[in-house]
Phi, psi and omega in degrees: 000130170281116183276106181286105166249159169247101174314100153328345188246002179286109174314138176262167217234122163279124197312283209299357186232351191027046104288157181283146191267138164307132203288322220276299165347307174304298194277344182284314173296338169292297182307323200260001165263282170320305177298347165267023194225001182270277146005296172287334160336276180290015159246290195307331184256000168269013202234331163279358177262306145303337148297273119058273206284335170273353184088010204295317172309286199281340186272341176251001131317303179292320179305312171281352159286097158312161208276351179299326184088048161214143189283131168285326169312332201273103180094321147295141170269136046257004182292348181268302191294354183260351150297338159290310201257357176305299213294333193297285185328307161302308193301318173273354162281322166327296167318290202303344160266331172297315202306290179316352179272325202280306182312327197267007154335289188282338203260115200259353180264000144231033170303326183296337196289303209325326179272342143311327199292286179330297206299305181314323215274336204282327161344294242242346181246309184273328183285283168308304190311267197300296185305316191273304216263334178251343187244359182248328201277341194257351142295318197275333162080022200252136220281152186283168182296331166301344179257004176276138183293358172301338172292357197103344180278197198220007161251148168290134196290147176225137170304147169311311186278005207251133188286123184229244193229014162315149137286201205266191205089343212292218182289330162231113085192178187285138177272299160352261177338302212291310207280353171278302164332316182274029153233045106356305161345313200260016180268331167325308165274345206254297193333298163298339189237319163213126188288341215290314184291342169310267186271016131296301203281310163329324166271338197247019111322306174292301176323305170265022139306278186281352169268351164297294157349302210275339203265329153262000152278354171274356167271005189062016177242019178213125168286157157313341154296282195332315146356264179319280164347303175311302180292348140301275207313333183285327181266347160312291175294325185275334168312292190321291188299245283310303201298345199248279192331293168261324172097039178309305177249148206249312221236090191189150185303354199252341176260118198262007159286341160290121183246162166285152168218133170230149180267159167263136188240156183276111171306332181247021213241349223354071155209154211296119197281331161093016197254132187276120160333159199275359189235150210257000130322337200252113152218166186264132192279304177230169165276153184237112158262140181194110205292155191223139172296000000 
């Protein structure tokens, strides 16, 4: 009869190379995906504090109304156009990866697309969608500047984190904004494989973020926080699916494609019975001499 053991002191071996991995190793792609998601933490709330402390929110505001009692944004260009037209880029990259996910089922020269794909759509429904436009903008209340009575409305200014007495819809964050933001996106997939497409979509993400942004604030329908935020948030959700998604890091608890490899062993044979182990993560790789009591 074979007796199956696990050496307690048997290193665990990454399947693709059958080396032993170093545990400190194990923990290092895990930290550093939390310490950068630590990190945009600690720029949005140091970029908000600062807001905070200049009044920023409420003084450019006042710089963009005019004495007339009208927002320059509303109906003029280019601030009505990049407001028609902000959402339509996400929206079609958004499509063109559901399309390229569902195809690439049937289609085996786009299978390789799929997990781009899954990353764009899921992006594009929990970061603008769910998270910006149904559970913050329609909770949190806080009312936009065109509804403040300095403006002529009929509520008292409020901070983003303070719930305050908009309806829903209200101000924060830019819905607008997040879904300009999210064509960021492809630096999430790129990064590891090309930088030069990396920060170009990094870059002309953020960029056409905020001038979608800046086209509502001149339009009175956003603070300079509301912005910001959107576009944290939005690089916030997508840092997370990376980690499910893209398969950014191979060796870590967070990945359920990394297995352990331990041998099963022969009690009187000691040497590796060739047999895959009873827990399914375990398979045996090589013989192990070892002496066993």
């Amino acid at each position: 009869m074979m007796q199956k053991l696990f050496p307690p002191d048997y290193p665990p071996v990454d399947s693709r190379t059958n080396t032993p991995i170093p545990s400190d190793s194990l923990r290092a792609p895990v930290q550093a995906r939390f310490n950068h998601i630590f990190t945009v933490m600690l720029l949005l709330i140091s970029i908000s504090l600062i807001i905070l402390m200049t009044g920023a929110d409420l003084a450019l505001e006042h710089l963009i109304f005019n004495p007339n009692h009208q927002w320059p944004g509303q109906g003029k260009p280019p601030w009505s156009t990049l407001y028609t037209v902000g959402p339509l880029p996400g929206l079609i990259l958004g499509g063109t990866a559901l399309v390229c996910g569902v195809l690439g089922t049937f289609i085996s020269c786009l299978k390789k697309f799929r997990k781009p794909a899954v990353f764009l759509v899921l992006l594009l429904i929990v970061g603008p969608g769910l998270i910006t436009n149904v559970i913050l903008k329609d909770h949190v209340g806080r009312p936009r500047p065109q509804e403040l009575k300095t403006f002529g409305g009929e509520y008292q200014f409020v901070q983003f984190w303070t719930p305050g007495p908009g309806k829903k819809n209200s101000s924060f964050p830019s819905g607008h904004a997040s879904i300009a933001f999210y064509m960021m996106a492809p630096w999430f997939i790129f990064r590891k494989k090309s930088r030069t497409i990396a920060l170009f979509s990094l870059n002309t993400g953020l960029l056409f973020g905020f001038l979608v942004g800046a086209a509502r604030i001149m339009q009175g329908a956003h603070f300079l926080s509301d912005i910001v935020w959107a576009g944290g948030l939005v690089y916030i959700v997508a840092e997370v699916l990376s980690w499910y998604c893209l398969d950014d890091f191979n060796i870590s608890f967070l990945n359920p494609t990394f297995s352990r490899t331990y041998p099963a062993v022969d009690a009187r044979q000691h040497t590796c019975s060739g047999r895959e182990l009873s827990e399914p993560a375990l398979t045996c790789k090589y013989p192990v001499t070892r002496q066993i009591p």
